[in-house]
C-alpha cells in the first residue's frame, strides 16, 4: 500500500466456500489496513521516518457480491469502509451483475448503504427490470411544458383553445437500459470527479484495433 504494488486475489472455484472465505478475509484485512493508514503515518513521523503514505490506493472487485460483508451494529463493514475510504486515499471500484446479487449477498437489506456511498454508478445493458428501474429512479425526472389544443364545435362554428401543462419526464427511460444499449456502451450517473456537477452521460468504448 505504501510502496506501490498490485495484488490480485483470484482463487479456484473448485471449492466455493474456501474461495469465498479467503477472498473475503483478504478484503477485510485490506480494509483494516486502509482505515488505520493515518495512525501509521503519525507514528512513522514521530519516529523520524516517513514513507510515501499519501499514495493513492484503489480497491477493485469484480463480482463484488461474492465478497460483500456487512454486520449491522459491528464496527467494521463495507458501508463504513466505503464511507471513510476516500479520506484515507483509497478509491473503490466494484462491479456486480444486478441489484438482486447485492440483495442476496451477505449485505441483505444493507446493500443501499453501500450503493449510496458511490459518487458515480455505471450501468450497462441489463436484463432485469428492477435494476433498470433503480437506475432510472437514480437519474431522476425533469419537468417540461406540454402544449395541447382543445377544439369544440357549435352552431356558430368551430372554436379552438390552447393549453400548457407541466409534466414529468424521466431523464433515463427504463427501455434505454433494457433495449437501447449495445456492447461497449454504458450510462454514467453521478460525477466521476468530485468537483463536477452530477448528471447523466452516455459513454461508448472505442473498438480495439490491434496493430498489424
PDB file of C-alpha atoms in Angstrom:
ATOM      1  CA  UNK A   1       0.000   0.000   0.000  1.00  0.00           C
ATOM      2  CA  UNK A   2       2.823   2.429   0.829  1.00  0.00           C
ATOM      3  CA  UNK A   3       5.383   1.232  -1.728  1.00  0.00           C
ATOM      4  CA  UNK A   4       3.070   0.718  -4.706  1.00  0.00           C
ATOM      5  CA  UNK A   5       2.061  -2.812  -5.602  1.00  0.00           C
ATOM      6  CA  UNK A   6      -0.771  -4.516  -7.440  1.00  0.00           C
ATOM      7  CA  UNK A   7      -2.153  -7.549  -5.619  1.00  0.00           C
ATOM      8  CA  UNK A   8      -4.604  -9.779  -7.458  1.00  0.00           C
ATOM      9  CA  UNK A   9      -6.661 -12.215  -5.391  1.00  0.00           C
ATOM     10  CA  UNK A  10      -8.331 -14.872  -7.512  1.00  0.00           C
ATOM     11  CA  UNK A  11      -8.856 -18.385  -6.213  1.00  0.00           C
ATOM     12  CA  UNK A  12     -10.089 -21.578  -7.823  1.00  0.00           C
ATOM     13  CA  UNK A  13     -13.822 -22.229  -7.924  1.00  0.00           C
ATOM     14  CA  UNK A  14     -13.364 -25.919  -7.137  1.00  0.00           C
ATOM     15  CA  UNK A  15     -14.197 -25.198  -3.508  1.00  0.00           C
ATOM     16  CA  UNK A  16     -16.516 -22.203  -3.487  1.00  0.00           C
ATOM     17  CA  UNK A  17     -16.756 -21.981   0.298  1.00  0.00           C
ATOM     18  CA  UNK A  18     -12.989 -21.814   0.831  1.00  0.00           C
ATOM     19  CA  UNK A  19     -12.537 -19.480  -2.143  1.00  0.00           C
ATOM     20  CA  UNK A  20     -15.116 -17.012  -0.867  1.00  0.00           C
ATOM     21  CA  UNK A  21     -13.790 -17.219   2.699  1.00  0.00           C
ATOM     22  CA  UNK A  22     -10.182 -16.478   1.760  1.00  0.00           C
ATOM     23  CA  UNK A  23     -11.092 -13.650  -0.659  1.00  0.00           C
ATOM     24  CA  UNK A  24     -13.306 -12.079   1.988  1.00  0.00           C
ATOM     25  CA  UNK A  25     -10.551 -12.385   4.596  1.00  0.00           C
ATOM     26  CA  UNK A  26      -8.020 -10.659   2.326  1.00  0.00           C
ATOM     27  CA  UNK A  27     -10.557  -7.908   1.613  1.00  0.00           C
ATOM     28  CA  UNK A  28     -11.259  -7.283   5.309  1.00  0.00           C
ATOM     29  CA  UNK A  29      -7.530  -7.150   6.121  1.00  0.00           C
ATOM     30  CA  UNK A  30      -7.013  -4.666   3.302  1.00  0.00           C
ATOM     31  CA  UNK A  31      -9.871  -2.501   4.572  1.00  0.00           C
ATOM     32  CA  UNK A  32      -8.499  -2.519   8.104  1.00  0.00           C
ATOM     33  CA  UNK A  33      -5.067  -1.523   6.794  1.00  0.00           C
ATOM     34  CA  UNK A  34      -6.576   1.416   4.910  1.00  0.00           C
ATOM     35  CA  UNK A  35      -8.662   2.624   7.853  1.00  0.00           C
ATOM     36  CA  UNK A  36      -5.545   2.690  10.089  1.00  0.00           C
ATOM     37  CA  UNK A  37      -3.408   4.433   7.482  1.00  0.00           C
ATOM     38  CA  UNK A  38      -3.266   7.793   9.249  1.00  0.00           C
ATOM     39  CA  UNK A  39      -2.327   6.136  12.532  1.00  0.00           C
ATOM     40  CA  UNK A  40       0.739   4.646  10.877  1.00  0.00           C
ATOM     41  CA  UNK A  41       1.593   7.966   9.252  1.00  0.00           C
ATOM     42  CA  UNK A  42       1.665   9.845  12.551  1.00  0.00           C
ATOM     43  CA  UNK A  43       3.592   7.029  14.234  1.00  0.00           C
ATOM     44  CA  UNK A  44       6.217   6.972  11.499  1.00  0.00           C
ATOM     45  CA  UNK A  45       6.511  10.762  11.628  1.00  0.00           C
ATOM     46  CA  UNK A  46       7.082  10.625  15.378  1.00  0.00           C
ATOM     47  CA  UNK A  47       9.859   8.091  14.824  1.00  0.00           C
ATOM     48  CA  UNK A  48      11.519  10.387  12.302  1.00  0.00           C
ATOM     49  CA  UNK A  49      10.910   8.123   9.309  1.00  0.00           C
ATOM     50  CA  UNK A  50       8.454   8.997   6.553  1.00  0.00           C
ATOM     51  CA  UNK A  51       7.283   6.837   3.706  1.00  0.00           C
ATOM     52  CA  UNK A  52       5.073   7.655   0.720  1.00  0.00           C
ATOM     53  CA  UNK A  53       1.983   7.006   2.801  1.00  0.00           C
ATOM     54  CA  UNK A  54      -0.066   9.550   0.883  1.00  0.00           C
ATOM     55  CA  UNK A  55      -0.039   7.336  -2.210  1.00  0.00           C
ATOM     56  CA  UNK A  56      -3.473   6.913  -3.869  1.00  0.00           C
ATOM     57  CA  UNK A  57      -4.776   3.364  -3.479  1.00  0.00           C
ATOM     58  CA  UNK A  58      -7.537   1.562  -5.369  1.00  0.00           C
ATOM     59  CA  UNK A  59      -9.842  -1.213  -4.261  1.00  0.00           C
ATOM     60  CA  UNK A  60     -11.304  -3.081  -7.229  1.00  0.00           C
ATOM     61  CA  UNK A  61     -13.650  -6.054  -7.033  1.00  0.00           C
ATOM     62  CA  UNK A  62     -15.366  -7.944  -9.807  1.00  0.00           C
ATOM     63  CA  UNK A  63     -18.416  -9.977  -8.756  1.00  0.00           C
ATOM     64  CA  UNK A  64     -18.420  -7.894  -5.595  1.00  0.00           C
ATOM     65  CA  UNK A  65     -21.441  -9.718  -4.176  1.00  0.00           C
ATOM     66  CA  UNK A  66     -19.217 -12.768  -3.589  1.00  0.00           C
ATOM     67  CA  UNK A  67     -17.096 -10.931  -1.007  1.00  0.00           C
ATOM     68  CA  UNK A  68     -19.513  -8.286   0.288  1.00  0.00           C
ATOM     69  CA  UNK A  69     -19.731  -8.163   4.075  1.00  0.00           C
ATOM     70  CA  UNK A  70     -21.851  -6.117   6.439  1.00  0.00           C
ATOM     71  CA  UNK A  71     -22.621  -6.866  10.078  1.00  0.00           C
ATOM     72  CA  UNK A  72     -25.221  -4.436  11.461  1.00  0.00           C
ATOM     73  CA  UNK A  73     -24.074  -2.977  14.755  1.00  0.00           C
ATOM     74  CA  UNK A  74     -20.452  -4.038  14.279  1.00  0.00           C
ATOM     75  CA  UNK A  75     -17.606  -1.503  13.975  1.00  0.00           C
ATOM     76  CA  UNK A  76     -16.305  -2.966  10.698  1.00  0.00           C
ATOM     77  CA  UNK A  77     -18.131  -3.487   7.441  1.00  0.00           C
ATOM     78  CA  UNK A  78     -18.253  -2.398   3.805  1.00  0.00           C
ATOM     79  CA  UNK A  79     -20.591   0.540   4.435  1.00  0.00           C
ATOM     80  CA  UNK A  80     -18.164   2.009   6.991  1.00  0.00           C
ATOM     81  CA  UNK A  81     -15.178   1.372   4.748  1.00  0.00           C
ATOM     82  CA  UNK A  82     -16.641   2.973   1.623  1.00  0.00           C
ATOM     83  CA  UNK A  83     -17.936   5.953   3.593  1.00  0.00           C
ATOM     84  CA  UNK A  84     -14.459   6.688   5.012  1.00  0.00           C
ATOM     85  CA  UNK A  85     -12.058   5.264   2.435  1.00  0.00           C
ATOM     86  CA  UNK A  86     -11.673   8.497   0.429  1.00  0.00           C
ATOM     87  CA  UNK A  87     -10.271  10.399   3.384  1.00  0.00           C
ATOM     88  CA  UNK A  88      -7.580   7.718   3.664  1.00  0.00           C
ATOM     89  CA  UNK A  89      -6.684   7.999  -0.025  1.00  0.00           C
ATOM     90  CA  UNK A  90      -8.485   4.904  -1.262  1.00  0.00           C
ATOM     91  CA  UNK A  91     -10.942   4.862  -4.160  1.00  0.00           C
ATOM     92  CA  UNK A  92     -13.328   1.980  -4.707  1.00  0.00           C
ATOM     93  CA  UNK A  93     -14.474   0.421  -7.977  1.00  0.00           C
ATOM     94  CA  UNK A  94     -16.809  -2.562  -7.723  1.00  0.00           C
ATOM     95  CA  UNK A  95     -18.830  -4.499 -10.282  1.00  0.00           C
ATOM     96  CA  UNK A  96     -21.923  -6.639  -9.900  1.00  0.00           C
ATOM     97  CA  UNK A  97     -24.472  -8.167 -12.234  1.00  0.00           C
ATOM     98  CA  UNK A  98     -27.640  -6.657 -10.763  1.00  0.00           C
ATOM     99  CA  UNK A  99     -29.147  -5.284  -7.586  1.00  0.00           C
ATOM    100  CA  UNK A 100     -30.537  -8.766  -6.903  1.00  0.00           C
ATOM    101  CA  UNK A 101     -26.975 -10.028  -6.497  1.00  0.00           C
ATOM    102  CA  UNK A 102     -26.442  -7.425  -3.797  1.00  0.00           C
ATOM    103  CA  UNK A 103     -29.742  -8.195  -2.093  1.00  0.00           C
ATOM    104  CA  UNK A 104     -28.916 -11.911  -1.983  1.00  0.00           C
ATOM    105  CA  UNK A 105     -25.384 -11.317  -0.704  1.00  0.00           C
ATOM    106  CA  UNK A 106     -24.437 -11.056   2.996  1.00  0.00           C
ATOM    107  CA  UNK A 107     -25.318  -7.347   2.707  1.00  0.00           C
ATOM    108  CA  UNK A 108     -29.031  -8.170   2.678  1.00  0.00           C
ATOM    109  CA  UNK A 109     -31.102  -5.034   3.178  1.00  0.00           C
ATOM    110  CA  UNK A 110     -27.957  -3.019   3.883  1.00  0.00           C
ATOM    111  CA  UNK A 111     -26.948  -3.004   0.208  1.00  0.00           C
ATOM    112  CA  UNK A 112     -28.321   0.510  -0.273  1.00  0.00           C
ATOM    113  CA  UNK A 113     -25.953   1.830   2.395  1.00  0.00           C
ATOM    114  CA  UNK A 114     -23.074   0.654   0.183  1.00  0.00           C
ATOM    115  CA  UNK A 115     -24.781   1.781  -3.002  1.00  0.00           C
ATOM    116  CA  UNK A 116     -25.325   5.336  -1.778  1.00  0.00           C
ATOM    117  CA  UNK A 117     -21.639   5.865  -0.925  1.00  0.00           C
ATOM    118  CA  UNK A 118     -20.503   5.782  -4.542  1.00  0.00           C
ATOM    119  CA  UNK A 119     -20.465   9.133  -6.297  1.00  0.00           C
ATOM    120  CA  UNK A 120     -20.867   7.538  -9.737  1.00  0.00           C
ATOM    121  CA  UNK A 121     -22.790   4.493 -10.917  1.00  0.00           C
ATOM    122  CA  UNK A 122     -22.130   2.975 -14.334  1.00  0.00           C
ATOM    123  CA  UNK A 123     -24.888   0.902 -15.914  1.00  0.00           C
ATOM    124  CA  UNK A 124     -24.541  -1.310 -18.934  1.00  0.00           C
ATOM    125  CA  UNK A 125     -27.392  -3.123 -20.651  1.00  0.00           C
ATOM    126  CA  UNK A 126     -29.394  -5.042 -18.058  1.00  0.00           C
ATOM    127  CA  UNK A 127     -31.796  -7.933 -18.310  1.00  0.00           C
ATOM    128  CA  UNK A 128     -33.945  -7.406 -15.248  1.00  0.00           C
ATOM    129  CA  UNK A 129     -36.398  -4.504 -14.979  1.00  0.00           C
ATOM    130  CA  UNK A 130     -35.674  -3.929 -11.268  1.00  0.00           C
ATOM    131  CA  UNK A 131     -32.085  -2.852 -11.909  1.00  0.00           C
ATOM    132  CA  UNK A 132     -33.220  -0.699 -14.839  1.00  0.00           C
ATOM    133  CA  UNK A 133     -35.874   0.932 -12.643  1.00  0.00           C
ATOM    134  CA  UNK A 134     -33.301   1.605  -9.913  1.00  0.00           C
ATOM    135  CA  UNK A 135     -31.043   3.344 -12.422  1.00  0.00           C
ATOM    136  CA  UNK A 136     -33.916   5.329 -13.900  1.00  0.00           C
ATOM    137  CA  UNK A 137     -35.065   6.479 -10.457  1.00  0.00           C
ATOM    138  CA  UNK A 138     -31.494   7.452  -9.616  1.00  0.00           C
ATOM    139  CA  UNK A 139     -31.266   9.624 -12.734  1.00  0.00           C
ATOM    140  CA  UNK A 140     -34.432  11.442 -11.657  1.00  0.00           C
ATOM    141  CA  UNK A 141     -37.106  13.302 -13.578  1.00  0.00           C
ATOM    142  CA  UNK A 142     -37.376  16.740 -15.152  1.00  0.00           C
ATOM    143  CA  UNK A 143     -40.368  18.958 -15.754  1.00  0.00           C
ATOM    144  CA  UNK A 144     -41.299  20.110 -19.216  1.00  0.00           C
ATOM    145  CA  UNK A 145     -44.087  22.154 -20.751  1.00  0.00           C
ATOM    146  CA  UNK A 146     -46.601  20.176 -22.769  1.00  0.00           C
ATOM    147  CA  UNK A 147     -48.715  22.056 -25.277  1.00  0.00           C
ATOM    148  CA  UNK A 148     -52.177  20.761 -26.103  1.00  0.00           C
ATOM    149  CA  UNK A 149     -55.154  22.043 -28.063  1.00  0.00           C
ATOM    150  CA  UNK A 150     -58.874  21.673 -27.497  1.00  0.00           C
ATOM    151  CA  UNK A 151     -61.394  22.029 -30.295  1.00  0.00           C
ATOM    152  CA  UNK A 152     -65.109  22.404 -29.823  1.00  0.00           C
ATOM    153  CA  UNK A 153     -67.950  22.531 -32.329  1.00  0.00           C
ATOM    154  CA  UNK A 154     -71.140  24.563 -32.131  1.00  0.00           C
ATOM    155  CA  UNK A 155     -73.814  26.092 -34.394  1.00  0.00           C
ATOM    156  CA  UNK A 156     -71.698  29.236 -34.639  1.00  0.00           C
ATOM    157  CA  UNK A 157     -68.678  27.343 -35.918  1.00  0.00           C
ATOM    158  CA  UNK A 158     -65.533  25.778 -34.541  1.00  0.00           C
ATOM    159  CA  UNK A 159     -63.506  27.174 -31.653  1.00  0.00           C
ATOM    160  CA  UNK A 160     -60.016  26.226 -30.655  1.00  0.00           C
ATOM    161  CA  UNK A 161     -58.139  26.793 -27.387  1.00  0.00           C
ATOM    162  CA  UNK A 162     -54.516  26.307 -26.431  1.00  0.00           C
ATOM    163  CA  UNK A 163     -53.358  24.930 -23.069  1.00  0.00           C
ATOM    164  CA  UNK A 164     -49.982  24.403 -21.426  1.00  0.00           C
ATOM    165  CA  UNK A 165     -49.408  21.669 -18.869  1.00  0.00           C
ATOM    166  CA  UNK A 166     -46.355  20.780 -16.785  1.00  0.00           C
ATOM    167  CA  UNK A 167     -45.436  17.114 -16.959  1.00  0.00           C
ATOM    168  CA  UNK A 168     -42.633  14.917 -15.629  1.00  0.00           C
ATOM    169  CA  UNK A 169     -40.216  13.070 -17.865  1.00  0.00           C
ATOM    170  CA  UNK A 170     -37.611  10.502 -16.831  1.00  0.00           C
ATOM    171  CA  UNK A 171     -34.045  11.593 -17.521  1.00  0.00           C
ATOM    172  CA  UNK A 172     -33.198   7.959 -18.253  1.00  0.00           C
ATOM    173  CA  UNK A 173     -36.082   5.878 -19.621  1.00  0.00           C
ATOM    174  CA  UNK A 174     -36.124   2.264 -18.485  1.00  0.00           C
ATOM    175  CA  UNK A 175     -36.230   0.952 -22.061  1.00  0.00           C
ATOM    176  CA  UNK A 176     -32.823   2.541 -22.756  1.00  0.00           C
ATOM    177  CA  UNK A 177     -31.175   0.206 -20.244  1.00  0.00           C
ATOM    178  CA  UNK A 178     -33.105  -2.901 -21.256  1.00  0.00           C
ATOM    179  CA  UNK A 179     -33.112  -2.493 -25.051  1.00  0.00           C
ATOM    180  CA  UNK A 180     -31.245   0.634 -26.108  1.00  0.00           C
ATOM    181  CA  UNK A 181     -27.614  -0.051 -25.152  1.00  0.00           C
ATOM    182  CA  UNK A 182     -25.226  -2.126 -27.240  1.00  0.00           C
ATOM    183  CA  UNK A 183     -21.984  -3.873 -26.341  1.00  0.00           C
ATOM    184  CA  UNK A 184     -19.406  -1.323 -25.208  1.00  0.00           C
ATOM    185  CA  UNK A 185     -21.996   1.325 -24.319  1.00  0.00           C
ATOM    186  CA  UNK A 186     -22.931   2.461 -20.825  1.00  0.00           C
ATOM    187  CA  UNK A 187     -24.672   5.186 -18.850  1.00  0.00           C
ATOM    188  CA  UNK A 188     -22.806   7.092 -16.135  1.00  0.00           C
ATOM    189  CA  UNK A 189     -24.989   8.550 -13.388  1.00  0.00           C
ATOM    190  CA  UNK A 190     -23.247  10.881 -10.979  1.00  0.00           C
ATOM    191  CA  UNK A 191     -19.838  12.523 -11.010  1.00  0.00           C
ATOM    192  CA  UNK A 192     -16.537  10.867 -11.902  1.00  0.00           C
ATOM    193  CA  UNK A 193     -14.716  13.817 -10.339  1.00  0.00           C
ATOM    194  CA  UNK A 194     -15.803  15.367  -7.072  1.00  0.00           C
ATOM    195  CA  UNK A 195     -15.788  18.900  -8.470  1.00  0.00           C
ATOM    196  CA  UNK A 196     -18.013  18.154 -11.438  1.00  0.00           C
ATOM    197  CA  UNK A 197     -21.745  18.603 -11.355  1.00  0.00           C
ATOM    198  CA  UNK A 198     -23.512  15.221 -11.199  1.00  0.00           C
ATOM    199  CA  UNK A 199     -25.531  14.270 -14.231  1.00  0.00           C
ATOM    200  CA  UNK A 200     -26.363  11.553 -16.740  1.00  0.00           C
ATOM    201  CA  UNK A 201     -23.900  10.810 -19.534  1.00  0.00           C
ATOM    202  CA  UNK A 202     -23.723   8.153 -22.222  1.00  0.00           C
ATOM    203  CA  UNK A 203     -20.313   6.693 -22.999  1.00  0.00           C
ATOM    204  CA  UNK A 204     -19.050   4.324 -25.674  1.00  0.00           C
ATOM    205  CA  UNK A 205     -15.827   2.328 -25.533  1.00  0.00           C
ATOM    206  CA  UNK A 206     -13.977   2.581 -28.859  1.00  0.00           C
ATOM    207  CA  UNK A 207     -13.341  -0.719 -30.579  1.00  0.00           C
ATOM    208  CA  UNK A 208      -9.845  -2.021 -30.036  1.00  0.00           C
ATOM    209  CA  UNK A 209      -7.907  -2.413 -33.263  1.00  0.00           C
ATOM    210  CA  UNK A 210      -4.644  -4.320 -32.788  1.00  0.00           C
ATOM    211  CA  UNK A 211      -1.655  -3.083 -34.738  1.00  0.00           C
ATOM    212  CA  UNK A 212      -0.851  -5.162 -37.797  1.00  0.00           C
TER     213      UNK A 212
END
